[in-house]
XYZ file of N, CA and C in Angstrom:
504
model
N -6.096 -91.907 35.820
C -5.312 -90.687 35.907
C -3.883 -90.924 36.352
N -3.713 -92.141 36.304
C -1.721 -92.523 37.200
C -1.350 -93.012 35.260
N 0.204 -92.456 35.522
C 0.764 -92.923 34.369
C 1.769 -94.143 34.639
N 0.901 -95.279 33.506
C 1.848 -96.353 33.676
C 2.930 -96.679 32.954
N 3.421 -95.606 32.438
C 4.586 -95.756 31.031
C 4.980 -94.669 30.264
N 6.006 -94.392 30.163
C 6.450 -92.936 29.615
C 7.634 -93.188 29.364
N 8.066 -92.869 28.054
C 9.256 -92.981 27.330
C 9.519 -91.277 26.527
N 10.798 -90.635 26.907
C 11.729 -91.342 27.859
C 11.446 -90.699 29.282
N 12.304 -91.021 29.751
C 12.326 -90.725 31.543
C 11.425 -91.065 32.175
N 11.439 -92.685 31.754
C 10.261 -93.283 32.596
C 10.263 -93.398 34.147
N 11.399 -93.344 34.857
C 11.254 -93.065 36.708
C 11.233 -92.168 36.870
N 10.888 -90.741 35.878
C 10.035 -89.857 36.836
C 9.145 -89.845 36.464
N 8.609 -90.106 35.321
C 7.123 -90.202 35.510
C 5.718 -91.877 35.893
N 6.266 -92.605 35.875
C 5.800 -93.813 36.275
C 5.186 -93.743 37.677
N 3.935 -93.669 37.611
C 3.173 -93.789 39.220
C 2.869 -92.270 39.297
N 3.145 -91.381 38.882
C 2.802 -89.680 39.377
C 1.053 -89.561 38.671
N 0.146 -88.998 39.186
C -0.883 -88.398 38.780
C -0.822 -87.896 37.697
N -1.779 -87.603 36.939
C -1.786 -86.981 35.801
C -3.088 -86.849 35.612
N -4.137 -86.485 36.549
C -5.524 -86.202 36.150
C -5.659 -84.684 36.437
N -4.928 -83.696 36.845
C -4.713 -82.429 36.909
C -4.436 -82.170 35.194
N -4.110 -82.447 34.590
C -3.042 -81.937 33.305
C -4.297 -82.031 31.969
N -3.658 -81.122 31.061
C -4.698 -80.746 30.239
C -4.817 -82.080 29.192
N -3.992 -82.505 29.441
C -4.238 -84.191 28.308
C -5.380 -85.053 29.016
N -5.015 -85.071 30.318
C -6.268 -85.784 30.838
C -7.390 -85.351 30.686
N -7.147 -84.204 30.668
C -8.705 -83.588 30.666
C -9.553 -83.526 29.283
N -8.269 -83.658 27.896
C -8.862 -83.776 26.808
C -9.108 -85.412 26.790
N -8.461 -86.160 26.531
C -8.186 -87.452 26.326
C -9.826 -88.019 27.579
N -10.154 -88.138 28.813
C -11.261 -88.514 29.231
C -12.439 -87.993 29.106
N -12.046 -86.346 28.293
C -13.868 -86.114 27.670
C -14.374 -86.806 26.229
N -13.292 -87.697 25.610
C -13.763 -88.559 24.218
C -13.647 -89.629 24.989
N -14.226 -90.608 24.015
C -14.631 -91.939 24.337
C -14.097 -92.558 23.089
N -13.428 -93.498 23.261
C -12.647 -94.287 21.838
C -11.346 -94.152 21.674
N -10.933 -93.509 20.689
C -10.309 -93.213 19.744
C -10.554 -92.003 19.240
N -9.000 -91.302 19.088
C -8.848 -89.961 18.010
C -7.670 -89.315 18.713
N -7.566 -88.152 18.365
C -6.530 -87.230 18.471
C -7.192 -86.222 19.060
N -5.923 -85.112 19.674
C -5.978 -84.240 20.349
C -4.640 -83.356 20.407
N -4.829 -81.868 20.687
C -4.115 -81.309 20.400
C -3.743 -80.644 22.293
N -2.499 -80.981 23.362
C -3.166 -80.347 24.397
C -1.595 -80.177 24.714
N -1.049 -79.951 26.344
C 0.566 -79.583 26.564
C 0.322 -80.744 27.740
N 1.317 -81.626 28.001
C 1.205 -82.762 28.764
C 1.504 -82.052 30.017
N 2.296 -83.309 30.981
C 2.379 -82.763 32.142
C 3.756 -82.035 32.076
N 4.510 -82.121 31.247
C 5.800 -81.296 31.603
C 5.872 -80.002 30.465
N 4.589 -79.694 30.225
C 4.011 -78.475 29.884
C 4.894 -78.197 28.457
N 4.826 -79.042 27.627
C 5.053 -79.093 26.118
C 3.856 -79.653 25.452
N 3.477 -78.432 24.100
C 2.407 -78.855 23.825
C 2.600 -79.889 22.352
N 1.606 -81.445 22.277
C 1.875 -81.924 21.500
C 0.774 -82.637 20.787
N 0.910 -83.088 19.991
C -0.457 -83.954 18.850
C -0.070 -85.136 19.817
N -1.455 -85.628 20.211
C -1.545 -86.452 20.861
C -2.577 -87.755 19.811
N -2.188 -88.945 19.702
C -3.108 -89.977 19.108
C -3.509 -91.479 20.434
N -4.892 -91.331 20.486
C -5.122 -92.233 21.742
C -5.977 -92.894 21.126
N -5.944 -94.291 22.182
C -7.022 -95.340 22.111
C -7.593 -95.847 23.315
N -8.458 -95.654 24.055
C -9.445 -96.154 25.053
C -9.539 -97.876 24.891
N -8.580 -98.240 25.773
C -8.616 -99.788 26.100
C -9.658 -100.395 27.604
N -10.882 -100.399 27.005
C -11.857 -100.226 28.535
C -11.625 -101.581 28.804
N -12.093 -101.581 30.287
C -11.606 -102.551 31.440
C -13.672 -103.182 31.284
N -13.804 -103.666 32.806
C -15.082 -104.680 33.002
C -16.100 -103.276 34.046
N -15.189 -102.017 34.157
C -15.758 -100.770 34.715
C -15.062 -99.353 34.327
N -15.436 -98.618 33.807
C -15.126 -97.266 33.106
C -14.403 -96.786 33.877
N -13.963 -96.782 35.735
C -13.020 -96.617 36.262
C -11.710 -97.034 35.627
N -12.160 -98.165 35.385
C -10.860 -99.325 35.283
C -10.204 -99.375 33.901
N -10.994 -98.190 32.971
C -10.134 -98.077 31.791
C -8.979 -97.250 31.766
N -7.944 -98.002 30.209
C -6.807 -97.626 30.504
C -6.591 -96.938 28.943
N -6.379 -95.638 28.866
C -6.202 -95.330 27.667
C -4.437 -95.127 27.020
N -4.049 -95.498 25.868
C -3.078 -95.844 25.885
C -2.953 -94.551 24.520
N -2.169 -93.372 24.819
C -1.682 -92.414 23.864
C -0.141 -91.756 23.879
N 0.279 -91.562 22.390
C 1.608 -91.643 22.169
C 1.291 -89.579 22.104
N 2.350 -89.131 22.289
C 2.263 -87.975 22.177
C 3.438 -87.503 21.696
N 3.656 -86.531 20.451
C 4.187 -86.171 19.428
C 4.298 -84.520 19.687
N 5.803 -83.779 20.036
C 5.884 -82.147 20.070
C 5.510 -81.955 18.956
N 4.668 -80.846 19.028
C 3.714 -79.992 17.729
C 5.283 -80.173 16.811
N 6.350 -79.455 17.217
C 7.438 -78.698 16.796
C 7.597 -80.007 15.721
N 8.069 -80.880 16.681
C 8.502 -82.155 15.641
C 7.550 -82.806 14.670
N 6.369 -82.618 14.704
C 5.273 -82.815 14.213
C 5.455 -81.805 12.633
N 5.112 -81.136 13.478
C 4.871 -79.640 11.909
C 6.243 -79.630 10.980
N 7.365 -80.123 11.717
C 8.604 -79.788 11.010
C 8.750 -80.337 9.425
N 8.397 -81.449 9.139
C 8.161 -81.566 7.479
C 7.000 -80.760 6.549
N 6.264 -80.605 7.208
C 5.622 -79.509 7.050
C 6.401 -77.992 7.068
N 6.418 -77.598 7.649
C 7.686 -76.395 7.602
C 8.346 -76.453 6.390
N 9.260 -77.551 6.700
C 10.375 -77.421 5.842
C 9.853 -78.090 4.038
N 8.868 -78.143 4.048
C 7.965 -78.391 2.738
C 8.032 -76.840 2.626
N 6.944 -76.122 3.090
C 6.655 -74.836 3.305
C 7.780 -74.216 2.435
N 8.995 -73.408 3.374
C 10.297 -73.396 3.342
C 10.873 -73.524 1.775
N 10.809 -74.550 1.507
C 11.368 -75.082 -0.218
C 10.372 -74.599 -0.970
N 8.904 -74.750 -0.891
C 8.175 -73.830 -2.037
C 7.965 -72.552 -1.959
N 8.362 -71.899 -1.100
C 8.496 -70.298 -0.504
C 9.890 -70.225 -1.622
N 10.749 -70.858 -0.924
C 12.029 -70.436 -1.771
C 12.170 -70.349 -3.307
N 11.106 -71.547 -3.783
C 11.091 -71.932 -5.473
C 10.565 -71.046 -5.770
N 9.211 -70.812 -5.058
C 8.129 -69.487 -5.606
C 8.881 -68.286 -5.834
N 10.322 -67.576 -4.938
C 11.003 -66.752 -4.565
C 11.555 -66.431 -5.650
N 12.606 -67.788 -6.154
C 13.371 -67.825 -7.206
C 12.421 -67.768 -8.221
N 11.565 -67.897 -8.424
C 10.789 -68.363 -10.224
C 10.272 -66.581 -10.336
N 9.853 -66.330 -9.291
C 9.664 -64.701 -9.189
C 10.507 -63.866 -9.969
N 11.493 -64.286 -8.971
C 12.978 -63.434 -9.223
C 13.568 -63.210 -10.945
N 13.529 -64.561 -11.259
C 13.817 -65.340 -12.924
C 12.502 -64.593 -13.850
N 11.465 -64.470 -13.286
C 10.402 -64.076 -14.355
C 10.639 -62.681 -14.586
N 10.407 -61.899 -13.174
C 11.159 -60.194 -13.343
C 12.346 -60.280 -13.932
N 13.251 -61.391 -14.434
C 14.494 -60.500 -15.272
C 14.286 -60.929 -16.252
N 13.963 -62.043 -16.750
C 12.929 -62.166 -18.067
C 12.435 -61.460 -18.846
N 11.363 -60.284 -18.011
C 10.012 -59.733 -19.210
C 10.677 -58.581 -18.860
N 12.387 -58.261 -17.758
C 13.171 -57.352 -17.851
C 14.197 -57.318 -19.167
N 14.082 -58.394 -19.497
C 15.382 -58.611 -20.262
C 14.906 -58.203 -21.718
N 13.655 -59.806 -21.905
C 12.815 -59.848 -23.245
C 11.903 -58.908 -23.623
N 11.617 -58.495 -22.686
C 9.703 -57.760 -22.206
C 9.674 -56.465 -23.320
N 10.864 -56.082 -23.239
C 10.506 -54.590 -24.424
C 10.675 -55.428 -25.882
N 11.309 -56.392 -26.202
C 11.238 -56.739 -27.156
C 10.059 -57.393 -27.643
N 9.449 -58.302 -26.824
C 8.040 -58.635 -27.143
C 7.350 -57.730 -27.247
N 7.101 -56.308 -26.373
C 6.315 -55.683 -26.554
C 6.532 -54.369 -27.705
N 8.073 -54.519 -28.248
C 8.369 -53.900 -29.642
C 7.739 -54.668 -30.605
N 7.728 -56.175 -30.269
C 7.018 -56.675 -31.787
C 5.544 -56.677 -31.605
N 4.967 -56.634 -30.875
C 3.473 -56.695 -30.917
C 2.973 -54.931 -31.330
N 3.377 -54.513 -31.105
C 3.477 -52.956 -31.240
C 3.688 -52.143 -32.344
N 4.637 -53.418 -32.866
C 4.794 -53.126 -34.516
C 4.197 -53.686 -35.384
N 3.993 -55.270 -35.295
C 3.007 -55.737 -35.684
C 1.810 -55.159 -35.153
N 1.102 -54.049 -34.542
C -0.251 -53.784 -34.374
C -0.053 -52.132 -35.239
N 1.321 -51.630 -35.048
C 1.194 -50.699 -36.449
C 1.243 -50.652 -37.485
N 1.859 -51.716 -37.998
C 1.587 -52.354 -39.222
C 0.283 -52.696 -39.710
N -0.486 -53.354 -38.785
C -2.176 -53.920 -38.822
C -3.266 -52.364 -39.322
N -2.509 -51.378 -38.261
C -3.614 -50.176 -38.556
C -3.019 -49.390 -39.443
N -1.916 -49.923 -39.801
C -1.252 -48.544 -41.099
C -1.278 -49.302 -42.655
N -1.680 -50.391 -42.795
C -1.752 -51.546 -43.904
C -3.168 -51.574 -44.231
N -3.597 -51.496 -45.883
C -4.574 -52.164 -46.371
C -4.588 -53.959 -46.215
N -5.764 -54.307 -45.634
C -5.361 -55.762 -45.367
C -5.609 -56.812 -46.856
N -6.800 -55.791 -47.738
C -7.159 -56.443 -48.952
C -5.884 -56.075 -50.238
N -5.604 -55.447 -50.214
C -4.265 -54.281 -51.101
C -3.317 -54.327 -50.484
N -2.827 -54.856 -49.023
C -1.571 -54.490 -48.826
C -0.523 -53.675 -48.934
N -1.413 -52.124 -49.421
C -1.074 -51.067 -49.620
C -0.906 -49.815 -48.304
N -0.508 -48.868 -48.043
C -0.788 -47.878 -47.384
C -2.125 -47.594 -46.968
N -2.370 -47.576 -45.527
C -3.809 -46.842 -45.416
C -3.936 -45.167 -45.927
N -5.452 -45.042 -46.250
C -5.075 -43.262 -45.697
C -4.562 -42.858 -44.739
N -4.875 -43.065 -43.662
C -3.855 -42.835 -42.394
C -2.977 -42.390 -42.673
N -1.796 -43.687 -43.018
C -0.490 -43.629 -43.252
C -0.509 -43.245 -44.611
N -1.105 -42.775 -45.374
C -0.559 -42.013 -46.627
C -0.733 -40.284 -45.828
N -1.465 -39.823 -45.379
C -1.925 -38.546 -45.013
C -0.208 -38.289 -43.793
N 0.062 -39.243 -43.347
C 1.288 -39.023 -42.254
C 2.410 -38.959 -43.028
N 2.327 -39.623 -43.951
C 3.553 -39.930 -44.551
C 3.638 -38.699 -45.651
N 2.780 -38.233 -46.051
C 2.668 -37.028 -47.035
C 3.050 -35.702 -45.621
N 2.282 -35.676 -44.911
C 2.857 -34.569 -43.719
C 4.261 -34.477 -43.383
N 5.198 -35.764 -43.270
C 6.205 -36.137 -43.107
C 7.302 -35.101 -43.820
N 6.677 -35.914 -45.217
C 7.696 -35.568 -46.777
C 7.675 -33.884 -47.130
N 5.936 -33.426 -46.463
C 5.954 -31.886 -47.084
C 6.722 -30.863 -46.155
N 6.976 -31.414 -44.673
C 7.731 -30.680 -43.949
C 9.409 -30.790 -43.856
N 9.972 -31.940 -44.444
C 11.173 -32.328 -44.903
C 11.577 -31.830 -46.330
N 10.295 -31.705 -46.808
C 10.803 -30.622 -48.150
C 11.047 -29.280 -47.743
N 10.342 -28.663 -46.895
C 10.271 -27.244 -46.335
C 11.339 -27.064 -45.570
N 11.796 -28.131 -44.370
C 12.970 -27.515 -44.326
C 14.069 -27.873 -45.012
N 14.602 -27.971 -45.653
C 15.760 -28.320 -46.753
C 15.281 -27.375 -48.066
N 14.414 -26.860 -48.360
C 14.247 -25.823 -48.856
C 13.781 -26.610 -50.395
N 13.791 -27.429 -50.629
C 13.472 -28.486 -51.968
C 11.525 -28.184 -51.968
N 11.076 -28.388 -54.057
C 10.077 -28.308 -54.223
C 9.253 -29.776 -53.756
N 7.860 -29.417 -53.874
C 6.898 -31.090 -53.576
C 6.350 -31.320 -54.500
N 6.188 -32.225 -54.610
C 5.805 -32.892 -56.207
C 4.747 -34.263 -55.438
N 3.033 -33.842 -56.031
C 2.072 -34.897 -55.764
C 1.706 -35.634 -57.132
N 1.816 -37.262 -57.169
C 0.980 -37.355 -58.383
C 0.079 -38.330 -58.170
N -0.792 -38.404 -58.375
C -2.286 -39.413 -58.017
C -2.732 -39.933 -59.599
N -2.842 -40.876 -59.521
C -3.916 -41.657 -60.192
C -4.895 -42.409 -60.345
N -5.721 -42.428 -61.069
C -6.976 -42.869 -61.337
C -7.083 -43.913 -62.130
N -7.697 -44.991 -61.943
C -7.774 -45.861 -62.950
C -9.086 -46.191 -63.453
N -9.588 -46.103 -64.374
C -11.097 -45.823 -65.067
C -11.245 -47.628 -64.597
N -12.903 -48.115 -64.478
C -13.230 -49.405 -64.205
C -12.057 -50.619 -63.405
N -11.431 -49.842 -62.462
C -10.195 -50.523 -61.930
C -10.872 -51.509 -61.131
N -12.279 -51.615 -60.754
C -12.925 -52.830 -60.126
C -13.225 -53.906 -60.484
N -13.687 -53.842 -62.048
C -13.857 -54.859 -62.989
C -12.336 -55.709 -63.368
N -11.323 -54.829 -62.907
C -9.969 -55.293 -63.224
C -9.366 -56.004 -61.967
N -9.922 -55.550 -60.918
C -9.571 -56.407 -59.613
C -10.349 -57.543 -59.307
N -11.155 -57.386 -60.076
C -12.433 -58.774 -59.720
C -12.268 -59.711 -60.350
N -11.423 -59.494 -61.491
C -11.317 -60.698 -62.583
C -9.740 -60.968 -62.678
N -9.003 -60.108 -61.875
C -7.769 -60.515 -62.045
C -6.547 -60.522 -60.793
N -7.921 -59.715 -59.599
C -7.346 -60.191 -58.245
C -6.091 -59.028 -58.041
């Protein structure tokens, strides 16, 4: 429990007790080797790494541990932290003005390409009913107001299947 070495300010601590203090108290309930997390004697808490150098009587052992402020410890850590907080921040920032910038335009073409999909024969590439029935609603109320007649003409084509089957 006497400290034989302490860097820095080794004449004040060289020869003072240290079996009161919470390092001692972690550091002599293991046996060996390992780490510990405790606040020394001048009540800063730090990562402590020790090794149990036993003597010819368990009195007489001398354990020899370097002790490291959490603060200075964690600080690359932190400042890791810190830089991917910030990247994450920025890539955020860049993506919201992005699908701000692009975002209606992608979602104009998918939108059109998906009205196109439901207003298109996919075998004929023709008008659906749908879009013939809208597009006739369109034309008969644009005739009505402009005051102009409507004119429908439909046709029929007798065996027009036998003519698509063999000639596509």
């Amino acid at each position: 429990g006497t400290i034989l070495l302490r860097h820095p300010d080794h004449e004040l601590w060289i020869g003072r007790p240290g079996n009161d203090s919470d390092v001692f108290r972690s550091l002599s309930a293991q046996r060996g080797e390992g780490t510990a997390e405790s606040k020394g004697l001048d009540g800063i808490a730090r990562l402590y790494a020790y090794r149990r150098l036993v003597g010819s009587q368990i009195e007489a052992a001398v354990t020899l541990s370097i002790g490291i402020p959490v603060d200075v410890a964690n600080a690359p850590a932190r400042n890791l932290e810190r830089r991917n907080l910030i990247t994450l921040g920025i890539a955020a920032i860049l993506a919201a003005l992005l699908s701000a910038v692009f975002g209606e335009r992608v979602v104009l073409r998918v939108f059109s390409s998906l009205l196109t999909i439901a207003n298109t024969d996919d075998l004929t590439r023709t008008a659906s009913r749908r879009r013939l029935l809208a597009d006739a609603e369109r034309e008969c109320a644009r005739c009505h107001r402009f005051d102009h007649p409507v004119s429908v003409l439909m046709i029929d084509i007798d065996r027009f299947k036998r003519v698509n089957d063999s000639l596509g």
